[in-house]
Coordinates of C-alpha atoms in Angstrom, one line a residue:
M22 CA 65.8 66.6 -32.6
V23 CA 66.1 68.7 -29.7
F24 CA 63.3 66.9 -27.7
F25 CA 65.0 63.4 -28.7
I26 CA 68.3 64.6 -27.1
F27 CA 66.4 65.8 -24.0
G28 CA 64.9 62.5 -23.9
L29 CA 68.0 60.7 -24.3
V30 CA 69.6 62.3 -21.4
A31 CA 66.6 62.3 -19.1
G32 CA 66.8 58.5 -20.1
I33 CA 70.4 58.0 -19.3
S34 CA 69.7 59.6 -15.8
C35 CA 66.7 57.4 -15.3
T36 CA 69.0 54.2 -16.1
V37 CA 71.4 55.1 -13.5
L38 CA 68.9 55.2 -10.8
G39 CA 67.5 51.9 -12.1
I40 CA 70.9 50.3 -11.9
F41 CA 71.4 51.5 -8.3
L42 CA 68.0 50.5 -7.2
R43 CA 68.4 46.7 -8.8
I44 CA 71.7 46.4 -7.2
N45 CA 70.7 47.4 -3.7
Y46 CA 67.0 46.8 -3.6
D47 CA 66.5 44.0 -6.0
G48 CA 64.4 46.6 -8.1
I49 CA 63.1 46.0 -11.8
F50 CA 66.0 46.9 -14.4
L51 CA 64.1 46.6 -17.6
P52 CA 67.3 45.9 -19.8
Q53 CA 68.2 42.9 -17.7
L54 CA 64.4 41.7 -18.2
A55 CA 64.8 42.3 -22.0
A56 CA 68.2 40.5 -22.3
Q57 CA 66.8 37.6 -20.4
G58 CA 63.6 37.3 -22.5
L59 CA 65.7 37.5 -25.6
I60 CA 68.0 34.7 -24.5
S61 CA 65.3 32.5 -23.3
N62 CA 63.5 32.7 -26.9
T63 CA 66.6 32.5 -29.1
S64 CA 67.4 29.1 -30.7
G65 CA 70.1 27.0 -29.3
E66 CA 71.9 27.0 -32.7
I67 CA 71.9 30.7 -32.8
E68 CA 73.2 30.8 -29.2
S69 CA 75.9 28.3 -30.0
Q70 CA 77.3 30.3 -32.7
A71 CA 77.2 33.2 -30.5
V72 CA 79.2 31.6 -28.0
L73 CA 81.7 30.2 -30.1
T74 CA 82.4 33.5 -31.4
L75 CA 82.1 35.8 -28.5
G76 CA 82.3 33.3 -25.6
P77 CA 80.9 34.5 -22.4
L78 CA 81.0 38.1 -23.9
A79 CA 77.8 37.0 -26.0
K80 CA 75.5 37.3 -23.0
Y81 CA 76.9 40.7 -22.0
S82 CA 76.6 42.1 -25.4
T83 CA 72.9 41.1 -25.5
F84 CA 72.6 42.9 -22.1
I85 CA 74.8 46.1 -23.2
G86 CA 72.5 46.1 -26.5
A87 CA 69.2 46.0 -24.3
T88 CA 70.5 49.0 -22.2
F89 CA 71.2 50.8 -25.5
V90 CA 67.6 50.2 -27.1
N91 CA 66.3 51.1 -23.6
I92 CA 67.8 54.7 -23.6
L93 CA 66.7 55.1 -27.4
I94 CA 63.1 54.5 -26.2
Y95 CA 63.4 57.2 -23.5
G96 CA 64.7 59.6 -26.6
V97 CA 61.5 58.7 -28.4
F98 CA 59.5 59.4 -25.5
G99 CA 61.2 62.7 -25.3
I100 CA 60.0 63.3 -28.9
L101 CA 56.3 62.5 -28.2
L102 CA 56.1 64.3 -25.1
G103 CA 57.7 67.5 -26.5
K104 CA 55.0 67.2 -29.5
F105 CA 52.3 66.6 -27.0
F106 CA 53.0 69.6 -24.9
Q107 CA 53.2 71.6 -28.1
R108 CA 49.7 70.4 -29.1
I109 CA 48.0 70.9 -25.9
K110 CA 49.9 74.3 -25.4
Q111 CA 50.8 73.1 -21.6
S112 CA 53.6 75.1 -19.9
N113 CA 52.7 74.2 -16.2
L114 CA 55.8 72.8 -14.8
G115 CA 54.1 70.7 -12.6
I116 CA 51.9 69.0 -14.8
R117 CA 54.6 68.6 -17.3
F118 CA 56.6 66.6 -14.6
I119 CA 53.6 64.2 -13.7
L120 CA 52.9 63.6 -17.3
S121 CA 56.5 63.1 -18.2
T122 CA 56.8 60.7 -15.3
L123 CA 53.6 58.5 -15.5
I124 CA 53.5 58.1 -19.4
P125 CA 56.9 56.2 -19.5
Y126 CA 56.4 54.5 -16.4
I127 CA 53.0 52.9 -17.5
F128 CA 54.3 52.0 -20.7
M129 CA 57.6 50.6 -19.4
L130 CA 56.1 48.6 -16.6
A131 CA 53.7 46.9 -19.0
I132 CA 56.7 46.0 -21.1
A133 CA 58.6 44.8 -17.9
V134 CA 55.3 42.5 -17.2
V135 CA 55.2 41.1 -20.6
L136 CA 59.1 40.1 -20.4
L137 CA 58.5 38.6 -17.3
I138 CA 55.6 36.3 -18.5
I139 CA 57.8 35.3 -21.9
S140 CA 60.7 34.6 -19.6
T141 CA 58.9 32.0 -17.3
T142 CA 60.0 28.5 -17.6
P143 CA 57.5 25.6 -17.7
G144 CA 56.4 24.3 -14.1
Q145 CA 57.2 28.0 -12.5
S146 CA 54.6 30.5 -11.5
I147 CA 54.8 33.8 -13.3
L148 CA 57.0 36.3 -11.2
Y149 CA 54.8 39.1 -11.5
P150 CA 56.4 42.3 -10.1
T151 CA 55.8 43.0 -6.5
V152 CA 54.2 46.0 -4.9
K153 CA 57.8 46.8 -3.6
S154 CA 59.4 46.6 -7.1
I155 CA 56.6 48.4 -8.6
A156 CA 57.1 51.3 -6.3
L157 CA 60.8 51.5 -6.8
F158 CA 60.3 51.4 -10.6
L159 CA 58.3 54.7 -10.4
L160 CA 61.3 56.5 -8.7
P161 CA 63.8 56.1 -12.0
H162 CA 61.0 57.5 -14.0
M163 CA 60.4 60.5 -11.8
I164 CA 64.2 61.4 -12.5
F165 CA 63.3 61.1 -16.1
G166 CA 60.4 63.3 -15.8
L167 CA 62.4 65.9 -13.5
V168 CA 65.3 66.1 -15.9
F169 CA 63.3 65.9 -18.9
V170 CA 61.1 69.0 -17.8
L171 CA 64.3 71.0 -16.5
L172 CA 65.7 70.5 -19.8
L173 CA 62.6 71.7 -21.6
G174 CA 62.4 74.8 -19.4
N175 CA 59.8 77.3 -19.3
K176 CA 60.0 78.1 -23.1
G177 CA 56.2 77.8 -23.4
R178 CA 55.8 81.5 -21.4
R179 CA 56.9 84.4 -23.4
G180 CA 55.4 87.2 -21.3
V181 CA 53.6 90.2 -22.8
V182 CA 54.0 90.4 -26.6
S183 CA 55.3 93.7 -27.6
Q184 CA 52.5 96.1 -29.0
L185 CA 55.2 97.3 -31.6
Q186 CA 55.5 93.8 -33.2
S187 CA 51.4 94.1 -34.0
K188 CA 49.9 95.8 -36.8
E189 CA 47.3 97.7 -34.5
Y190 CA 47.7 99.3 -31.2
D191 CA 46.3 97.6 -28.5
L192 CA 44.9 100.4 -26.3
T193 CA 44.0 97.9 -23.4
P194 CA 45.7 98.9 -20.1
P195 CA 48.9 96.4 -19.4
D196 CA 47.5 95.3 -16.0
K197 CA 44.2 94.1 -18.0
K198 CA 46.0 92.1 -20.7
P199 CA 46.2 88.2 -20.4
T200 CA 49.8 86.9 -20.6
P201 CA 49.7 84.8 -23.9
T202 CA 51.1 81.3 -24.0
I203 CA 53.2 80.5 -26.9
P204 CA 53.7 76.7 -27.6
I205 CA 57.3 75.3 -27.2
R206 CA 59.3 74.4 -30.5
D207 CA 62.7 72.8 -31.1
T208 CA 63.9 76.2 -32.4
D209 CA 63.4 77.7 -29.0
Y210 CA 66.4 76.1 -27.6
N211 CA 69.9 77.5 -27.6
K212 CA 73.6 76.5 -26.8
R213 CA 73.1 76.8 -22.9
D214 CA 70.4 74.0 -23.0
M215 CA 72.7 71.8 -25.0
I216 CA 75.6 72.4 -22.3
K217 CA 73.1 71.5 -19.5
A218 CA 72.2 68.1 -21.2
L219 CA 75.8 67.6 -21.9
L220 CA 76.9 68.0 -18.3
I221 CA 74.3 65.9 -17.3
S222 CA 75.3 63.1 -19.6
V223 CA 79.1 63.4 -18.6
V224 CA 78.2 62.7 -15.2
A225 CA 75.5 60.1 -15.7
I226 CA 77.2 57.8 -18.4
P227 CA 80.3 56.9 -16.3
L228 CA 77.8 56.0 -13.3
I229 CA 76.2 53.6 -15.8
Y230 CA 79.5 52.0 -16.6
L231 CA 80.3 51.6 -13.0
G232 CA 77.0 49.9 -12.3
F233 CA 77.3 47.6 -15.0
N234 CA 80.5 46.5 -13.3
R235 CA 78.7 45.7 -10.3
L236 CA 75.7 44.2 -11.8
I237 CA 77.7 41.8 -14.1
S238 CA 80.6 41.1 -11.5
G239 CA 78.0 40.6 -8.4
S240 CA 81.0 41.7 -6.5
E241 CA 78.8 43.9 -4.2
Q242 CA 76.0 41.3 -3.4
K243 CA 75.3 41.2 0.2
T244 CA 74.8 37.3 0.2
Q245 CA 78.0 36.4 -1.8
P246 CA 80.7 34.9 0.5
S247 CA 84.0 36.7 -0.4
A248 CA 86.1 34.7 -2.8
S249 CA 88.7 33.3 -0.4
S250 CA 92.2 33.6 -1.6
S251 CA 93.2 31.3 1.1
S252 CA 91.0 28.6 -0.2
N253 CA 93.2 28.4 -3.4
T254 CA 96.2 28.7 -1.6
V255 CA 95.1 25.6 0.4
I256 CA 94.3 23.6 -2.9
R257 CA 97.7 24.6 -4.5
Q258 CA 99.4 23.4 -1.3
I259 CA 97.6 20.3 -1.7
L260 CA 98.8 19.8 -5.2
Q261 CA 102.3 21.0 -4.5
S262 CA 102.9 18.9 -1.5
K263 CA 102.8 15.9 -3.9
S264 CA 105.7 14.7 -5.9
K265 CA 105.7 15.6 -9.5
P266 CA 104.3 12.6 -11.3
A267 CA 106.7 10.9 -13.8
G268 CA 107.1 12.7 -17.0
F269 CA 105.9 16.0 -15.5
E270 CA 109.3 17.3 -14.1
N271 CA 110.2 19.7 -16.6
P272 CA 109.5 23.3 -15.1
L273 CA 107.6 24.4 -18.1
L274 CA 104.8 22.1 -17.0
T275 CA 104.6 23.3 -13.5
P276 CA 101.7 25.6 -14.1
L277 CA 99.6 22.7 -15.5
V278 CA 100.3 20.6 -12.8
D279 CA 99.6 23.4 -10.1
A280 CA 96.1 24.1 -11.8
E281 CA 94.9 20.7 -12.1
I282 CA 92.2 21.9 -9.5
T283 CA 91.3 25.4 -11.2
P284 CA 91.1 28.3 -8.8
T285 CA 87.6 29.2 -7.8
Y286 CA 87.9 32.7 -9.7
L287 CA 89.2 31.1 -13.0
F288 CA 86.4 28.7 -13.1
Y289 CA 84.5 29.0 -16.1
R290 CA 80.8 30.4 -15.9
I291 CA 77.6 30.1 -18.2
D292 CA 74.4 31.6 -17.0
I293 CA 71.3 32.2 -18.6
N294 CA 71.0 35.9 -17.3
T295 CA 73.5 38.5 -17.1
V296 CA 73.2 39.4 -13.4
V297 CA 74.0 36.9 -10.6
P298 CA 71.0 35.9 -8.5
N299 CA 70.8 37.6 -5.0
V300 CA 70.0 34.8 -2.7
D301 CA 69.4 35.5 0.8
V302 CA 70.4 32.5 2.5
T303 CA 68.3 33.5 5.6
T304 CA 64.9 33.1 3.9
W305 CA 66.1 30.5 1.5
S306 CA 64.9 27.1 1.6
L307 CA 65.1 23.8 -0.7
T308 CA 61.9 22.1 -1.3
L309 CA 61.5 18.5 -2.6
K310 CA 58.1 17.5 -4.1
G311 CA 56.4 15.6 -6.8
L312 CA 56.3 11.7 -6.8
V313 CA 57.6 11.3 -3.2
D314 CA 56.0 9.9 -0.1
A315 CA 56.7 13.0 2.0
P316 CA 57.4 16.2 0.5
M317 CA 60.1 18.2 2.4
T318 CA 61.5 21.7 2.8
F319 CA 65.2 22.1 4.4
N320 CA 67.0 25.3 5.1
Y321 CA 70.8 25.8 4.6
D322 CA 71.7 25.0 8.2
Q323 CA 69.8 21.6 8.1
I324 CA 71.6 20.7 4.9
K325 CA 75.0 21.5 6.1
K326 CA 74.3 19.2 9.4
M327 CA 73.8 16.5 7.2
E328 CA 76.6 13.9 6.3
S329 CA 78.8 15.5 3.9
V330 CA 81.1 14.2 1.2
E331 CA 84.1 15.8 -0.8
Q332 CA 84.8 14.9 -4.4
F333 CA 86.5 16.3 -7.1
A334 CA 84.6 16.8 -10.4
T335 CA 85.2 18.5 -14.0
L336 CA 82.5 20.6 -15.5
A337 CA 82.8 21.1 -19.1
C338 CA 80.0 23.2 -21.1
I339 CA 78.5 21.7 -24.3
S340 CA 79.4 25.0 -26.0
N341 CA 83.1 24.1 -25.6
K342 CA 84.8 24.2 -28.8
L343 CA 88.0 22.3 -29.5
G344 CA 90.9 24.0 -27.6
G345 CA 88.3 26.1 -25.6
N346 CA 88.4 27.4 -22.1
L347 CA 84.9 26.2 -21.0
I348 CA 86.0 23.4 -18.9
S349 CA 87.6 23.5 -15.3
T350 CA 88.0 21.1 -12.1
A351 CA 87.0 21.8 -8.6
L352 CA 86.8 20.1 -5.2
W353 CA 83.3 20.0 -4.1
K354 CA 81.6 19.4 -0.8
G355 CA 78.0 18.8 -0.2
V356 CA 75.5 16.3 0.5
R357 CA 74.5 13.2 -1.5
L358 CA 71.2 13.7 -3.6
K359 CA 70.1 10.1 -2.9
D360 CA 70.3 10.9 0.9
L361 CA 67.7 13.6 0.6
L362 CA 65.4 11.4 -1.7
V363 CA 65.5 8.6 0.7
K364 CA 64.1 10.9 3.1
T365 CA 61.3 12.0 1.1
G366 CA 60.6 8.4 -0.4
V367 CA 60.8 7.9 -4.3
K368 CA 57.7 6.5 -5.7
P369 CA 58.5 3.6 -8.1
N370 CA 57.2 5.3 -11.4
V371 CA 59.8 8.1 -11.0
K372 CA 61.8 8.6 -14.2
Y373 CA 63.4 12.4 -13.9
I374 CA 64.4 14.5 -11.2
V375 CA 63.7 18.2 -12.1
F376 CA 65.7 21.3 -10.7
R377 CA 64.2 24.8 -10.6
C378 CA 66.6 27.5 -9.7
S379 CA 66.2 31.1 -8.4
D380 CA 67.4 32.6 -11.9
G381 CA 64.5 30.8 -13.5
Y382 CA 66.5 28.0 -15.1
D383 CA 65.3 24.6 -15.1
V384 CA 66.8 21.1 -16.1
G385 CA 66.1 17.5 -15.3
I386 CA 68.2 14.5 -15.0
P387 CA 67.2 10.7 -15.0
I388 CA 66.6 9.1 -11.6
E389 CA 69.2 6.6 -12.1
S390 CA 71.7 9.4 -12.5
G391 CA 70.4 11.1 -9.4
M392 CA 70.4 8.0 -7.2
L393 CA 74.4 7.5 -7.7
D394 CA 76.9 8.2 -4.9
G395 CA 78.6 10.8 -7.1
T396 CA 75.7 12.9 -7.4
I397 CA 75.6 15.7 -4.8
L398 CA 74.3 18.9 -3.8
A399 CA 77.0 21.1 -3.3
Y400 CA 77.4 23.9 -1.0
D401 CA 81.3 24.3 -0.8
M402 CA 83.9 24.7 -3.6
N403 CA 87.6 24.4 -3.2
K404 CA 87.5 24.4 0.3
S405 CA 85.3 27.5 0.7
P406 CA 81.4 28.4 0.5
L407 CA 80.2 28.6 -3.2
T408 CA 80.7 32.1 -4.3
S409 CA 77.4 33.7 -5.9
E410 CA 78.7 33.1 -9.4
H411 CA 79.0 29.4 -8.9
G412 CA 75.7 29.0 -7.4
Y413 CA 75.7 29.9 -3.8
P414 CA 74.0 28.8 -1.3
L415 CA 73.3 25.5 -3.2
R416 CA 73.9 23.8 -6.7
A417 CA 74.2 20.4 -8.1
I418 CA 77.2 18.3 -9.3
V419 CA 76.2 15.7 -11.6
P420 CA 79.0 13.6 -13.2
G421 CA 78.8 12.1 -16.6
F422 CA 76.7 15.1 -17.8
Y423 CA 77.9 18.8 -19.5
G424 CA 77.8 21.8 -17.2
M425 CA 74.2 22.8 -18.3
M426 CA 72.9 19.5 -16.2
N427 CA 74.6 20.7 -13.0
P428 CA 72.1 23.7 -12.0
K429 CA 73.0 26.5 -9.6
W430 CA 71.0 28.5 -7.0
I431 CA 68.6 25.5 -6.5
L432 CA 65.3 26.4 -4.9
E433 CA 62.9 23.3 -5.7
I434 CA 63.4 19.5 -6.8
E435 CA 60.5 17.5 -8.2
L436 CA 60.2 14.1 -9.3
V437 CA 58.1 13.5 -12.2
D438 CA 57.1 10.2 -14.3
K439 CA 58.2 11.4 -17.8
T440 CA 61.3 12.5 -19.6
Y441 CA 61.8 16.2 -18.7
E442 CA 63.3 18.6 -21.1
G443 CA 64.8 21.9 -19.3
F444 CA 65.8 25.2 -20.6
W445 CA 68.5 24.4 -22.9
Q446 CA 66.9 21.0 -24.2
R447 CA 63.8 23.0 -25.2
K448 CA 66.2 24.9 -27.7
G449 CA 67.5 21.8 -29.1
W450 CA 70.4 20.8 -27.2
T451 CA 70.9 17.1 -26.0
N452 CA 69.3 15.8 -23.2
N453 CA 71.9 12.8 -22.8
G454 CA 75.2 12.7 -20.9
I455 CA 78.8 13.1 -22.2
G456 CA 78.9 11.1 -25.4
A457 CA 82.3 12.9 -26.8
I458 CA 85.9 12.3 -25.9
N459 CA 88.0 15.3 -25.8
S460 CA 91.4 16.0 -25.3
T461 CA 93.4 19.3 -25.6
I462 CA 97.0 20.5 -26.2
V463 CA 97.8 23.0 -23.3
F464 CA 101.5 23.2 -24.2
P465 CA 102.9 24.4 -26.4
G466 CA 100.7 26.6 -28.2
N467 CA 98.4 29.6 -27.6
Q468 CA 94.8 28.5 -27.3
P469 CA 91.7 29.7 -25.0
I470 CA 92.4 26.8 -22.7
D471 CA 95.4 28.6 -21.2
D472 CA 93.0 30.9 -19.3
R473 CA 92.5 27.6 -17.1
F474 CA 96.1 27.2 -16.3
P475 CA 97.6 30.6 -15.0
H476 CA 101.3 31.2 -15.8
S477 CA 101.5 28.7 -18.5
V478 CA 104.0 29.4 -21.2
T479 CA 102.2 30.0 -24.4
S480 CA 105.3 30.2 -27.0
N481 CA 105.2 27.6 -29.8
A482 CA 108.7 28.4 -31.1
F483 CA 111.7 26.3 -30.2
P484 CA 115.2 25.5 -31.0
P485 CA 115.8 22.2 -32.9
G486 CA 117.6 19.3 -31.0
K487 CA 116.2 20.0 -27.7
N488 CA 113.5 18.2 -25.9
I489 CA 110.2 20.0 -26.3
P490 CA 107.2 18.9 -23.9
I491 CA 104.0 18.4 -25.1
A492 CA 101.2 18.3 -22.4
G493 CA 97.6 19.0 -22.2
I494 CA 94.2 17.5 -20.6
A495 CA 91.5 14.8 -21.8
F496 CA 88.0 14.4 -20.5
A497 CA 85.3 11.6 -21.2
G498 CA 82.9 12.4 -18.6
D499 CA 82.4 9.8 -16.0
R500 CA 84.0 7.1 -18.3
G501 CA 87.5 8.0 -17.5
I502 CA 90.5 8.4 -19.8
A503 CA 92.5 5.0 -20.7
K504 CA 95.1 6.1 -23.1
V505 CA 96.3 9.7 -25.0
E506 CA 98.3 9.5 -28.0
V507 CA 100.1 12.4 -29.9
S508 CA 101.2 12.8 -33.1
V509 CA 103.7 15.5 -34.4
D510 CA 103.2 15.1 -38.1
G511 CA 99.5 15.9 -38.5
G512 CA 98.1 12.5 -37.4
K513 CA 100.5 10.3 -39.6
T514 CA 102.2 8.4 -36.7
W515 CA 101.5 8.3 -33.2
K516 CA 103.2 8.0 -29.7
T517 CA 101.5 7.0 -26.5
A518 CA 101.9 9.9 -23.8
V519 CA 102.1 9.5 -20.1
V520 CA 98.8 10.0 -18.5
K521 CA 98.6 11.1 -14.8
D522 CA 96.3 9.2 -12.4
P523 CA 93.0 11.6 -12.2
L524 CA 91.8 13.2 -9.2
S525 CA 88.8 11.1 -9.1
Q526 CA 86.8 9.1 -11.6
Y527 CA 84.9 12.3 -12.4
T528 CA 87.8 14.4 -13.6
W529 CA 90.0 15.4 -16.5
V530 CA 93.3 13.8 -16.6
L531 CA 96.8 15.4 -17.4
W532 CA 98.9 13.9 -20.0
T533 CA 102.3 14.8 -21.2
T534 CA 105.1 13.5 -24.1
G535 CA 108.2 14.7 -25.2
F536 CA 109.5 15.6 -28.8
V537 CA 113.0 16.6 -30.2
A538 CA 112.7 18.1 -33.6
P539 CA 115.4 16.9 -36.0
D540 CA 115.3 19.9 -38.2
K541 CA 113.9 23.5 -38.4
G542 CA 110.4 23.6 -39.7
S543 CA 106.7 23.6 -38.9
Y544 CA 105.2 20.4 -37.2
E545 CA 101.4 19.9 -36.6
I546 CA 100.7 18.4 -33.3
V547 CA 97.8 16.5 -32.9
V548 CA 96.0 14.8 -29.9
R549 CA 93.5 11.9 -29.6
A550 CA 92.2 10.0 -26.5
T551 CA 90.7 6.6 -25.8
D552 CA 88.2 6.2 -23.1
K553 CA 88.1 3.2 -20.4
T554 CA 85.2 1.7 -22.4
G555 CA 87.7 1.2 -25.3
E556 CA 86.2 4.1 -27.7
V557 CA 88.8 6.0 -29.3
Q558 CA 88.3 9.7 -30.0
T559 CA 86.9 10.5 -33.5
S560 CA 88.6 12.7 -35.9
T561 CA 85.4 13.8 -37.6
L562 CA 84.9 17.6 -36.7
V563 CA 81.5 18.3 -35.2
D564 CA 80.3 21.7 -33.9
P565 CA 79.0 21.9 -30.3
Y566 CA 75.5 22.1 -31.2
P567 CA 73.5 19.9 -30.4
N568 CA 75.7 17.3 -28.9
G569 CA 79.0 18.7 -28.2
A570 CA 82.3 19.5 -30.1
Q571 CA 84.2 16.6 -31.5
G572 CA 87.3 16.1 -33.3
Y573 CA 91.1 16.2 -33.0
N574 CA 92.6 19.3 -31.5
R575 CA 95.7 20.4 -33.6
V576 CA 98.5 23.0 -32.6
D577 CA 101.3 24.3 -35.0
L578 CA 104.8 24.2 -33.7
T579 CA 108.0 26.2 -35.2
V580 CA 111.3 25.0 -34.7

């Protein structure tokens, strides 16, 4: 048990340095690779349930769990090394240090290589560790070896055994007697050794917590442009400079109107990894290849010098549940994808455009969608450069498709002659565009969607006899919304709501209506929308997996 505790403490110390090297030098951090490998090989249905239950925390839970298991493995190494030193009766501290370093290092490096192999997506070369990363990976294990040996101490050397403890007296002169070596045992350790282990843990565990925050938030990444609060101010000023649309004059709806464009810091994120890629824009490039007349490579400056476009677009995650918060709208700036494709020349047999990204993600869209004016490669978001979290330096905006078809951190675009199934599609998620119509009640009520509208009032209790504003959003991909209807009696009768003109044909719409409750009691508010093709939102409840959630959003109102 003591050997296990010493291994755990040494493993915690090893983890601290591993996080530091990952943040500052892009070193190998095994829990990150393990979490990525698990996510890559988990079925879409299981992932969908995890997202429904935990939201973005599902991914971070995997990361934390992988770190916990990783430390436990070092505890097992403590047992094995302690028993090994017992068996070989090895007490030399230098040899103990070398063995305590190399044995875990070789084993964990082999695991890292395996995890990199199983996480590699089709069409990508296996990202074997570099010489630099292999060398850096040794340093944490040297810390493990050092801490473990220091805790293990020199208990194997006992000095001269007292002759009084022997049944026969040994008359050999003291200077001629060898110093006997007695194997270390669990029982050799006392409270002082446990206190040393505790002190090391007290220092190391908070460092792990701080390192986690930096890794997950990406707040210290060198290539991340700082999230400009001024850009969000500019967006608010654009919206607030316009007069309130008819029907939205009630001050309770001001937060809804003011956040029609989602502030960058509130824009939803779903990534396949727990750590935001650290892309160095000075060495980054975008390669276009495959079924093209002339493969080309562009750097960041070349792309920014091309003719640019700005467009509003809403992104919605296919995992979003009814009333969920995995949907946001932003103003994007970039270049039309078709302009780059025209430069390279597109062969007539192309069917799909494949994106491959620096985080290992891959996805494909039909060539017809890629050639539309609305499909852009964006480098700005809400009047500022993309943040690392949202795809810096370049991401795709593909109207009419769920967020998973709008890849971030793009490195390579390949044109192919067949339907391509990307990362999520290989797990069973749809490869088609947004087919569902969704409408959501933002006010009144208290649903996750409130996260996208800061300062919104979440109360659902109002006095009778007063006009109660009811408002929310509706979205149907690039088909647009023609009508929104609201019911206050659970769907028995319907009233047409006021629909605000959308920011573009690719965004959600805001809608509102009023309701005066005649009596005290409970009222069930229900909303449904009709898209511009004439299709009416279905009332049938459908889970997000595999084609996106469907059904009516409902909120109980107490008067």
